[in-house]
PDB file of C-alpha atoms in Angstrom:
ATOM      1  CA  MET V   1     -18.896 -20.974   2.414  1.00  0.00           C
ATOM      2  CA  ASN V   2     -19.936 -18.817  -0.514  1.00  0.00           C
ATOM      3  CA  PRO V   3     -17.483 -19.806  -3.285  1.00  0.00           C
ATOM      4  CA  LYS V   4     -17.618 -16.291  -4.721  1.00  0.00           C
ATOM      5  CA  LEU V   5     -17.999 -13.972  -1.716  1.00  0.00           C
ATOM      6  CA  VAL V   6     -15.173 -11.450  -1.380  1.00  0.00           C
ATOM      7  CA  ALA V   7     -14.538  -9.693   1.946  1.00  0.00           C
ATOM      8  CA  ILE V   8     -12.690  -6.405   1.513  1.00  0.00           C
ATOM      9  CA  THR V   9     -10.983  -4.378   4.229  1.00  0.00           C
ATOM     10  CA  GLY V  10      -9.878  -0.761   4.028  1.00  0.00           C
ATOM     11  CA  THR V  11     -12.851   0.483   2.002  1.00  0.00           C
ATOM     12  CA  THR V  12     -12.978   3.805   3.840  1.00  0.00           C
ATOM     13  CA  GLY V  13      -9.523   4.466   2.365  1.00  0.00           C
ATOM     14  CA  GLU V  14      -8.675   5.216  -1.247  1.00  0.00           C
ATOM     15  CA  LEU V  15      -7.109   1.892  -2.239  1.00  0.00           C
ATOM     16  CA  GLY V  16      -9.697  -0.348  -0.579  1.00  0.00           C
ATOM     17  CA  ARG V  17     -12.564   1.693  -1.968  1.00  0.00           C
ATOM     18  CA  GLU V  18     -11.246   1.539  -5.535  1.00  0.00           C
ATOM     19  CA  VAL V  19     -10.607  -2.195  -5.280  1.00  0.00           C
ATOM     20  CA  ALA V  20     -14.176  -2.689  -4.059  1.00  0.00           C
ATOM     21  CA  GLU V  21     -15.526  -0.565  -6.913  1.00  0.00           C
ATOM     22  CA  ARG V  22     -13.627  -2.652  -9.440  1.00  0.00           C
ATOM     23  CA  VAL V  23     -14.705  -5.961  -7.897  1.00  0.00           C
ATOM     24  CA  ALA V  24     -18.309  -4.706  -7.855  1.00  0.00           C
ATOM     25  CA  GLN V  25     -18.128  -4.307 -11.635  1.00  0.00           C
ATOM     26  CA  SER V  26     -17.459  -8.048 -11.915  1.00  0.00           C
ATOM     27  CA  GLY V  27     -20.746  -8.861 -10.225  1.00  0.00           C
ATOM     28  CA  LEU V  28     -19.161 -10.873  -7.422  1.00  0.00           C
ATOM     29  CA  PRO V  29     -20.891 -10.522  -4.038  1.00  0.00           C
ATOM     30  CA  MET V  30     -18.891  -8.474  -1.558  1.00  0.00           C
ATOM     31  CA  ARG V  31     -18.710  -7.877   2.148  1.00  0.00           C
ATOM     32  CA  LEU V  32     -17.115  -4.667   3.314  1.00  0.00           C
ATOM     33  CA  LEU V  33     -15.282  -4.842   6.648  1.00  0.00           C
ATOM     34  CA  VAL V  34     -15.158  -1.494   8.445  1.00  0.00           C
ATOM     35  CA  ARG V  35     -14.816  -0.140  11.951  1.00  0.00           C
ATOM     36  CA  ASP V  36     -17.818   2.156  11.504  1.00  0.00           C
ATOM     37  CA  SER V  37     -20.628   0.988   9.234  1.00  0.00           C
ATOM     38  CA  ASP V  38     -21.819   4.577   8.762  1.00  0.00           C
ATOM     39  CA  ARG V  39     -18.614   5.291   6.816  1.00  0.00           C
ATOM     40  CA  ALA V  40     -18.890   2.312   4.494  1.00  0.00           C
ATOM     41  CA  PRO V  41     -19.324   3.133   0.796  1.00  0.00           C
ATOM     42  CA  GLN V  42     -22.624   2.210  -0.825  1.00  0.00           C
ATOM     43  CA  MET V  43     -22.195  -0.446  -3.515  1.00  0.00           C
ATOM     44  CA  PRO V  44     -24.441  -3.003  -5.197  1.00  0.00           C
ATOM     45  CA  ASN V  45     -24.546  -6.657  -4.164  1.00  0.00           C
ATOM     46  CA  THR V  46     -22.774  -5.800  -0.925  1.00  0.00           C
ATOM     47  CA  ASP V  47     -23.259  -6.171   2.794  1.00  0.00           C
ATOM     48  CA  VAL V  48     -21.303  -4.443   5.550  1.00  0.00           C
ATOM     49  CA  ARG V  49     -19.825  -5.865   8.750  1.00  0.00           C
ATOM     50  CA  GLU V  50     -18.092  -4.036  11.576  1.00  0.00           C
ATOM     51  CA  ALA V  51     -14.786  -5.566  12.622  1.00  0.00           C
ATOM     52  CA  SER V  52     -11.269  -4.550  13.604  1.00  0.00           C
ATOM     53  CA  TYR V  53      -7.997  -6.409  13.169  1.00  0.00           C
ATOM     54  CA  GLU V  54      -7.340  -6.654  16.888  1.00  0.00           C
ATOM     55  CA  ASP V  55     -10.611  -8.459  17.707  1.00  0.00           C
ATOM     56  CA  VAL V  56     -10.000 -11.991  16.432  1.00  0.00           C
ATOM     57  CA  ASP V  57     -13.484 -13.287  17.227  1.00  0.00           C
ATOM     58  CA  ALA V  58     -15.290 -10.329  15.657  1.00  0.00           C
ATOM     59  CA  PHE V  59     -13.061 -10.440  12.582  1.00  0.00           C
ATOM     60  CA  ALA V  60     -13.578 -14.193  12.228  1.00  0.00           C
ATOM     61  CA  THR V  61     -17.339 -13.701  12.407  1.00  0.00           C
ATOM     62  CA  ALA V  62     -17.163 -10.896   9.853  1.00  0.00           C
ATOM     63  CA  VAL V  63     -15.247 -12.975   7.282  1.00  0.00           C
ATOM     64  CA  SER V  64     -17.182 -16.184   7.942  1.00  0.00           C
ATOM     65  CA  GLY V  65     -18.517 -17.549   4.671  1.00  0.00           C
ATOM     66  CA  ALA V  66     -16.094 -15.539   2.530  1.00  0.00           C
ATOM     67  CA  ASP V  67     -13.972 -17.280  -0.046  1.00  0.00           C
ATOM     68  CA  THR V  68     -11.406 -14.476  -0.488  1.00  0.00           C
ATOM     69  CA  VAL V  69     -10.298 -11.707   1.878  1.00  0.00           C
ATOM     70  CA  PHE V  70      -8.548  -8.598   0.589  1.00  0.00           C
ATOM     71  CA  LEU V  71      -6.361  -7.625   3.536  1.00  0.00           C
ATOM     72  CA  VAL V  72      -5.137  -4.033   3.384  1.00  0.00           C
ATOM     73  CA  SER V  73      -2.085  -3.391   5.537  1.00  0.00           C
ATOM     74  CA  LEU V  74      -2.677  -1.066   8.466  1.00  0.00           C
ATOM     75  CA  PRO V  75      -0.979   2.325   8.918  1.00  0.00           C
ATOM     76  CA  GLU V  76       2.459   2.242  10.522  1.00  0.00           C
ATOM     77  CA  SER V  77       2.502   1.540  14.233  1.00  0.00           C
ATOM     78  CA  GLU V  78       4.399  -0.572  16.704  1.00  0.00           C
ATOM     79  CA  GLN V  79       1.340  -2.832  16.947  1.00  0.00           C
ATOM     80  CA  ARG V  80       0.940  -3.467  13.221  1.00  0.00           C
ATOM     81  CA  ARG V  81       2.638  -6.862  13.116  1.00  0.00           C
ATOM     82  CA  ALA V  82       0.494  -8.218  15.933  1.00  0.00           C
ATOM     83  CA  LEU V  83      -2.683  -6.800  14.404  1.00  0.00           C
ATOM     84  CA  HIS V  84      -1.945  -8.320  11.005  1.00  0.00           C
ATOM     85  CA  ARG V  85      -1.317 -11.673  12.660  1.00  0.00           C
ATOM     86  CA  SER V  86      -4.627 -11.381  14.527  1.00  0.00           C
ATOM     87  CA  ALA V  87      -6.498 -10.784  11.290  1.00  0.00           C
ATOM     88  CA  ILE V  88      -4.782 -13.722   9.594  1.00  0.00           C
ATOM     89  CA  ASP V  89      -5.579 -15.951  12.556  1.00  0.00           C
ATOM     90  CA  ALA V  90      -9.212 -14.854  12.331  1.00  0.00           C
ATOM     91  CA  CYS V  91      -9.278 -15.770   8.638  1.00  0.00           C
ATOM     92  CA  ARG V  92      -7.870 -19.189   9.491  1.00  0.00           C
ATOM     93  CA  GLN V  93     -10.501 -19.728  12.176  1.00  0.00           C
ATOM     94  CA  ALA V  94     -13.239 -18.747   9.728  1.00  0.00           C
ATOM     95  CA  GLY V  95     -12.024 -21.129   7.032  1.00  0.00           C
ATOM     96  CA  VAL V  96     -11.236 -18.460   4.448  1.00  0.00           C
ATOM     97  CA  ASN V  97      -9.875 -19.975   1.237  1.00  0.00           C
ATOM     98  CA  ARG V  98      -7.567 -17.199   0.120  1.00  0.00           C
ATOM     99  CA  ILE V  99      -6.026 -13.896   1.247  1.00  0.00           C
ATOM    100  CA  VAL V 100      -4.802 -11.130  -1.046  1.00  0.00           C
ATOM    101  CA  TYR V 101      -2.495  -8.889   0.984  1.00  0.00           C
ATOM    102  CA  THR V 102      -1.019  -5.454   0.247  1.00  0.00           C
ATOM    103  CA  SER V 103       2.659  -5.955   1.015  1.00  0.00           C
ATOM    104  CA  PHE V 104       5.642  -3.817   0.028  1.00  0.00           C
ATOM    105  CA  THR V 105       8.601  -4.229  -2.269  1.00  0.00           C
ATOM    106  CA  HIS V 106      11.743  -5.825  -0.841  1.00  0.00           C
ATOM    107  CA  PRO V 107      10.313  -7.091   2.467  1.00  0.00           C
ATOM    108  CA  SER V 108      12.940  -8.673   4.671  1.00  0.00           C
ATOM    109  CA  PRO V 109      13.737  -8.933   8.384  1.00  0.00           C
ATOM    110  CA  ASP V 110      16.636  -6.506   8.001  1.00  0.00           C
ATOM    111  CA  ALA V 111      15.253  -4.169   5.329  1.00  0.00           C
ATOM    112  CA  VAL V 112      16.549  -0.613   5.504  1.00  0.00           C
ATOM    113  CA  PHE V 113      12.944   0.603   5.297  1.00  0.00           C
ATOM    114  CA  THR V 114      11.753  -0.374   8.747  1.00  0.00           C
ATOM    115  CA  LEU V 115       8.125  -0.784   7.679  1.00  0.00           C
ATOM    116  CA  ALA V 116       9.147  -3.346   5.046  1.00  0.00           C
ATOM    117  CA  ARG V 117      10.161  -5.535   8.001  1.00  0.00           C
ATOM    118  CA  ASP V 118       6.517  -5.498   9.106  1.00  0.00           C
ATOM    119  CA  HIS V 119       5.450  -6.729   5.681  1.00  0.00           C
ATOM    120  CA  TYR V 120       8.024  -9.512   5.839  1.00  0.00           C
ATOM    121  CA  ASP V 121       6.569 -10.571   9.182  1.00  0.00           C
ATOM    122  CA  THR V 122       3.044 -10.569   7.744  1.00  0.00           C
ATOM    123  CA  GLU V 123       4.114 -12.639   4.745  1.00  0.00           C
ATOM    124  CA  GLN V 124       5.678 -15.128   7.152  1.00  0.00           C
ATOM    125  CA  ALA V 125       2.411 -15.250   9.094  1.00  0.00           C
ATOM    126  CA  LEU V 126       0.514 -15.896   5.867  1.00  0.00           C
ATOM    127  CA  GLU V 127       2.909 -18.697   4.997  1.00  0.00           C
ATOM    128  CA  SER V 128       2.508 -20.274   8.429  1.00  0.00           C
ATOM    129  CA  SER V 129      -1.288 -19.995   8.407  1.00  0.00           C
ATOM    130  CA  GLY V 130      -1.722 -22.511   5.629  1.00  0.00           C
ATOM    131  CA  ILE V 131      -4.144 -20.185   3.846  1.00  0.00           C
ATOM    132  CA  PRO V 132      -3.347 -19.781   0.136  1.00  0.00           C
ATOM    133  CA  PHE V 133      -2.353 -16.170  -0.485  1.00  0.00           C
ATOM    134  CA  THR V 134      -1.104 -13.582  -2.937  1.00  0.00           C
ATOM    135  CA  ALA V 135       1.138 -10.810  -1.617  1.00  0.00           C
ATOM    136  CA  LEU V 136       1.169  -7.668  -3.742  1.00  0.00           C
ATOM    137  CA  ARG V 137       4.622  -6.183  -3.181  1.00  0.00           C
ATOM    138  CA  ASN V 138       3.797  -2.605  -4.063  1.00  0.00           C
ATOM    139  CA  ASN V 139       6.351   0.118  -4.629  1.00  0.00           C
ATOM    140  CA  LEU V 140       5.765   3.620  -3.243  1.00  0.00           C
ATOM    141  CA  TYR V 141       2.584   5.184  -4.592  1.00  0.00           C
ATOM    142  CA  ILE V 142       3.070   7.973  -7.107  1.00  0.00           C
ATOM    143  CA  GLU V 143       0.265   9.793  -5.293  1.00  0.00           C
ATOM    144  CA  MET V 144       2.524  10.053  -2.229  1.00  0.00           C
ATOM    145  CA  ILE V 145       5.071  12.252  -4.000  1.00  0.00           C
ATOM    146  CA  PRO V 146       3.141  15.519  -3.410  1.00  0.00           C
ATOM    147  CA  THR V 147       3.008  14.713   0.314  1.00  0.00           C
ATOM    148  CA  LEU V 148       6.811  14.748   0.411  1.00  0.00           C
ATOM    149  CA  VAL V 149       6.847  18.440  -0.491  1.00  0.00           C
ATOM    150  CA  THR V 150       6.922  21.008   2.329  1.00  0.00           C
ATOM    151  CA  ALA V 151       7.303  24.694   1.486  1.00  0.00           C
ATOM    152  CA  GLY V 152       8.629  23.829  -1.959  1.00  0.00           C
ATOM    153  CA  VAL V 153      11.190  21.316  -0.721  1.00  0.00           C
ATOM    154  CA  ILE V 154      11.530  17.536  -0.649  1.00  0.00           C
ATOM    155  CA  ARG V 155      14.117  16.712   1.979  1.00  0.00           C
ATOM    156  CA  GLY V 156      15.556  13.420   3.156  1.00  0.00           C
ATOM    157  CA  PRO V 157      18.664  11.214   3.084  1.00  0.00           C
ATOM    158  CA  ALA V 158      17.914   9.452  -0.235  1.00  0.00           C
ATOM    159  CA  GLY V 159      21.039  10.613  -2.077  1.00  0.00           C
ATOM    160  CA  ASP V 160      20.737   9.899  -5.794  1.00  0.00           C
ATOM    161  CA  GLY V 161      18.943   6.606  -5.167  1.00  0.00           C
ATOM    162  CA  GLN V 162      16.162   5.609  -7.520  1.00  0.00           C
ATOM    163  CA  PHE V 163      12.731   4.095  -6.968  1.00  0.00           C
ATOM    164  CA  ALA V 164       9.964   2.878  -9.291  1.00  0.00           C
ATOM    165  CA  PRO V 165       6.764   4.433  -7.926  1.00  0.00           C
ATOM    166  CA  VAL V 166       3.445   2.958  -8.981  1.00  0.00           C
ATOM    167  CA  ALA V 167       0.061   4.603  -9.373  1.00  0.00           C
ATOM    168  CA  ARG V 168      -2.297   3.583  -6.587  1.00  0.00           C
ATOM    169  CA  THR V 169      -5.033   3.175  -9.179  1.00  0.00           C
ATOM    170  CA  ASP V 170      -2.815   0.650 -11.010  1.00  0.00           C
ATOM    171  CA  VAL V 171      -2.361  -1.273  -7.767  1.00  0.00           C
ATOM    172  CA  ALA V 172      -6.151  -1.330  -7.377  1.00  0.00           C
ATOM    173  CA  ALA V 173      -6.549  -2.676 -10.910  1.00  0.00           C
ATOM    174  CA  VAL V 174      -4.004  -5.437 -10.241  1.00  0.00           C
ATOM    175  CA  ALA V 175      -5.614  -6.342  -6.903  1.00  0.00           C
ATOM    176  CA  ALA V 176      -9.079  -6.540  -8.444  1.00  0.00           C
ATOM    177  CA  ARG V 177      -7.817  -8.752 -11.245  1.00  0.00           C
ATOM    178  CA  VAL V 178      -6.151 -11.112  -8.764  1.00  0.00           C
ATOM    179  CA  ILE V 179      -9.312 -11.218  -6.621  1.00  0.00           C
ATOM    180  CA  VAL V 180     -11.765 -11.763  -9.462  1.00  0.00           C
ATOM    181  CA  ASP V 181      -9.814 -14.100 -11.718  1.00  0.00           C
ATOM    182  CA  GLY V 182      -7.567 -15.819  -9.224  1.00  0.00           C
ATOM    183  CA  PHE V 183      -3.989 -16.823  -9.922  1.00  0.00           C
ATOM    184  CA  GLU V 184      -1.506 -19.355  -8.658  1.00  0.00           C
ATOM    185  CA  ASN V 185      -1.582 -19.246  -4.886  1.00  0.00           C
ATOM    186  CA  ASN V 186       1.255 -18.539  -2.475  1.00  0.00           C
ATOM    187  CA  GLN V 187       2.899 -16.083  -4.812  1.00  0.00           C
ATOM    188  CA  ARG V 188       4.454 -12.666  -4.379  1.00  0.00           C
ATOM    189  CA  LEU V 189       3.877 -10.154  -7.144  1.00  0.00           C
ATOM    190  CA  GLU V 190       6.139  -7.132  -7.522  1.00  0.00           C
ATOM    191  CA  VAL V 191       3.948  -4.169  -8.496  1.00  0.00           C
ATOM    192  CA  SER V 192       5.880  -1.140  -9.709  1.00  0.00           C
ATOM    193  CA  GLY V 193       5.689   1.713 -12.136  1.00  0.00           C
ATOM    194  CA  PRO V 194       7.414   1.488 -15.547  1.00  0.00           C
ATOM    195  CA  GLU V 195      10.414   3.676 -14.791  1.00  0.00           C
ATOM    196  CA  ARG V 196      12.924   4.592 -12.117  1.00  0.00           C
ATOM    197  CA  ILE V 197      13.251   8.145 -10.863  1.00  0.00           C
ATOM    198  CA  ASP V 198      15.219   9.833  -8.106  1.00  0.00           C
ATOM    199  CA  LEU V 199      13.982  12.638  -5.877  1.00  0.00           C
ATOM    200  CA  HIS V 200      15.651  15.285  -8.038  1.00  0.00           C
ATOM    201  CA  HIS V 201      13.426  14.051 -10.881  1.00  0.00           C
ATOM    202  CA  ALA V 202      10.391  13.911  -8.595  1.00  0.00           C
ATOM    203  CA  ALA V 203      10.960  17.537  -7.557  1.00  0.00           C
ATOM    204  CA  ALA V 204      11.378  18.600 -11.193  1.00  0.00           C
ATOM    205  CA  LEU V 205       8.108  16.896 -12.113  1.00  0.00           C
ATOM    206  CA  MET V 206       6.286  18.638  -9.291  1.00  0.00           C
ATOM    207  CA  SER V 207       7.718  21.975 -10.392  1.00  0.00           C
ATOM    208  CA  GLU V 208       6.710  21.417 -14.008  1.00  0.00           C
ATOM    209  CA  ILE V 209       3.191  20.164 -13.282  1.00  0.00           C
ATOM    210  CA  THR V 210       2.258  22.639 -10.548  1.00  0.00           C
ATOM    211  CA  GLY V 211       4.107  25.656 -11.893  1.00  0.00           C
ATOM    212  CA  GLN V 212       5.593  26.165  -8.422  1.00  0.00           C
ATOM    213  CA  PRO V 213       9.321  25.684  -7.750  1.00  0.00           C
ATOM    214  CA  VAL V 214      10.138  22.447  -5.926  1.00  0.00           C
ATOM    215  CA  ARG V 215      13.645  21.230  -5.141  1.00  0.00           C
ATOM    216  CA  TYR V 216      15.190  18.250  -3.416  1.00  0.00           C
ATOM    217  CA  ILE V 217      17.631  18.607  -0.518  1.00  0.00           C
ATOM    218  CA  ASN V 218      19.685  15.540   0.336  1.00  0.00           C
ATOM    219  CA  GLU V 219      19.948  15.499   4.136  1.00  0.00           C
ATOM    220  CA  THR V 220      22.348  13.767   6.466  1.00  0.00           C
ATOM    221  CA  MET V 221      20.778  11.520   9.085  1.00  0.00           C
ATOM    222  CA  ASP V 222      21.269  14.182  11.767  1.00  0.00           C
ATOM    223  CA  GLU V 223      19.634  16.786   9.541  1.00  0.00           C
ATOM    224  CA  ALA V 224      16.745  14.443   8.797  1.00  0.00           C
ATOM    225  CA  PHE V 225      15.960  13.985  12.484  1.00  0.00           C
ATOM    226  CA  GLN V 226      16.378  17.681  13.216  1.00  0.00           C
ATOM    227  CA  SER V 227      14.059  18.772  10.396  1.00  0.00           C
ATOM    228  CA  ARG V 228      11.336  16.458  11.702  1.00  0.00           C
ATOM    229  CA  ALA V 229      11.800  17.154  15.418  1.00  0.00           C
ATOM    230  CA  HIS V 230       8.859  19.569  15.462  1.00  0.00           C
ATOM    231  CA  LEU V 231       6.379  16.998  14.155  1.00  0.00           C
ATOM    232  CA  ASN V 232       3.732  15.569  16.439  1.00  0.00           C
ATOM    233  CA  ALA V 233       4.954  12.029  15.909  1.00  0.00           C
ATOM    234  CA  THR V 234       6.543   9.193  17.842  1.00  0.00           C
ATOM    235  CA  ARG V 235      10.187   8.207  17.487  1.00  0.00           C
ATOM    236  CA  PHE V 236       8.968   5.022  15.792  1.00  0.00           C
ATOM    237  CA  GLU V 237       7.106   7.005  13.135  1.00  0.00           C
ATOM    238  CA  ILE V 238       9.934   9.441  12.475  1.00  0.00           C
ATOM    239  CA  GLU V 239      12.475   6.634  12.128  1.00  0.00           C
ATOM    240  CA  ALA V 240      10.133   4.874   9.712  1.00  0.00           C
ATOM    241  CA  TRP V 241       9.669   7.988   7.577  1.00  0.00           C
ATOM    242  CA  ILE V 242      13.398   8.674   7.438  1.00  0.00           C
ATOM    243  CA  SER V 243      14.134   5.044   6.607  1.00  0.00           C
ATOM    244  CA  SER V 244      11.954   5.341   3.505  1.00  0.00           C
ATOM    245  CA  TYR V 245      14.581   7.765   2.159  1.00  0.00           C
ATOM    246  CA  THR V 246      17.572   5.681   3.198  1.00  0.00           C
ATOM    247  CA  SER V 247      15.858   2.683   1.611  1.00  0.00           C
ATOM    248  CA  ILE V 248      15.717   4.570  -1.679  1.00  0.00           C
ATOM    249  CA  ALA V 249      19.414   5.387  -1.281  1.00  0.00           C
ATOM    250  CA  ALA V 250      20.113   1.684  -0.722  1.00  0.00           C
ATOM    251  CA  GLY V 251      18.245   0.695  -3.903  1.00  0.00           C
ATOM    252  CA  GLU V 252      15.545  -1.291  -2.118  1.00  0.00           C
ATOM    253  CA  MET V 253      12.755   0.336  -4.156  1.00  0.00           C
ATOM    254  CA  SER V 254      14.392   0.201  -7.582  1.00  0.00           C
ATOM    255  CA  ASN V 255      12.782  -3.013  -8.849  1.00  0.00           C
ATOM    256  CA  ILE V 256      10.770  -2.609 -12.056  1.00  0.00           C
ATOM    257  CA  SER V 257       8.147  -5.209 -12.908  1.00  0.00           C
ATOM    258  CA  ASP V 258       5.679  -5.729 -15.744  1.00  0.00           C
ATOM    259  CA  THR V 259       2.913  -6.948 -13.422  1.00  0.00           C
ATOM    260  CA  VAL V 260       0.553  -4.057 -14.171  1.00  0.00           C
ATOM    261  CA  ALA V 261       0.810  -4.556 -17.923  1.00  0.00           C
ATOM    262  CA  LYS V 262       0.477  -8.342 -17.671  1.00  0.00           C
ATOM    263  CA  LEU V 263      -2.583  -8.317 -15.438  1.00  0.00           C
ATOM    264  CA  THR V 264      -4.442  -5.280 -16.763  1.00  0.00           C
ATOM    265  CA  GLY V 265      -3.527  -5.393 -20.442  1.00  0.00           C
ATOM    266  CA  ARG V 266      -2.255  -1.803 -20.449  1.00  0.00           C
ATOM    267  CA  PRO V 267       1.024  -0.123 -19.502  1.00  0.00           C
ATOM    268  CA  ALA V 268       1.544   1.093 -15.963  1.00  0.00           C
ATOM    269  CA  GLN V 269       1.219   4.846 -15.635  1.00  0.00           C
ATOM    270  CA  THR V 270       4.416   6.859 -15.520  1.00  0.00           C
ATOM    271  CA  PRO V 271       5.012   9.349 -12.683  1.00  0.00           C
ATOM    272  CA  ARG V 272       4.451  12.217 -15.122  1.00  0.00           C
ATOM    273  CA  GLU V 273       1.158  10.783 -16.401  1.00  0.00           C
ATOM    274  CA  ARG V 274      -0.260   9.992 -12.988  1.00  0.00           C
ATOM    275  CA  LEU V 275       0.892  13.169 -11.248  1.00  0.00           C
ATOM    276  CA  THR V 276      -0.546  15.301 -14.036  1.00  0.00           C
ATOM    277  CA  GLN V 277      -3.901  13.556 -13.708  1.00  0.00           C
ATOM    278  CA  TYR V 278      -3.874  13.335  -9.934  1.00  0.00           C
ATOM    279  CA  LEU V 279      -2.908  16.937  -9.264  1.00  0.00           C
ATOM    280  CA  SER V 280      -5.433  18.172 -11.820  1.00  0.00           C
ATOM    281  CA  THR V 281      -8.179  16.198 -10.071  1.00  0.00           C
ATOM    282  CA  ALA V 282      -7.070  17.426  -6.636  1.00  0.00           C
ATOM    283  CA  THR V 283      -7.135  21.047  -7.822  1.00  0.00           C
ATOM    284  CA  THR V 284     -10.569  20.625  -9.373  1.00  0.00           C
ATOM    285  CA  SER V 285     -12.025  19.078  -6.216  1.00  0.00           C
ATOM    286  CA  CYS V 286     -10.741  21.833  -3.901  1.00  0.00           C
TER     287      CYS V 286
END
């Protein structure tokens, strides 16, 4: 066991990559776990292993010798709970000392947001594994707000409910701090932005920042299913997407925490600050 080696999953995605970049700055040795080694980012003091969550033996071999594993939750699917449990079981077999997991705010077995139920199940699996862990209960990413807009409209059954979206880059900073410095184990950290907004506010921000009109339409449940019927998606996925709006309406995403400020030493970015920066960067890179 290398007392400092950090194994990081999800590095071909934006969050995992930024966490790895931040951990690399600390000088800790890293191992990047990817499905395809050709897609792994190039970083100093790092080796790469191919592994997938569903292959317990391969994943256990890949994390063997690691002290800490940063476990990024998989995209939504009906298999996600089982795959997360497989990865946790592999970490247990390999003797990993700690797992840092990307959970979601308000996880519970009967959460309105159906995907939050998956995160509850994963947290239960972590608890049962005996491996010390930190669950980062992240709110919706601010960077997701532009993806809600289609033809100048955000639509969904969220009513006037509020949520406290957090910048993905702030989540990465928190995760890196937890990984590098360590904190009390078996804890759940709420990670949110500094203010609550509703989707009317989100649409107004998008309009102001982009210069293009954006409005929010509050749908009924029937309207929500009808407006998404044309999508190439499973019933499971559509129900999950719609439940993110009804979860906002139910207040499940309204928690505000000071975790970002406490762990990074700076205030969490507001939706206006992050969207202005993010959309400017996206425009420049196009």
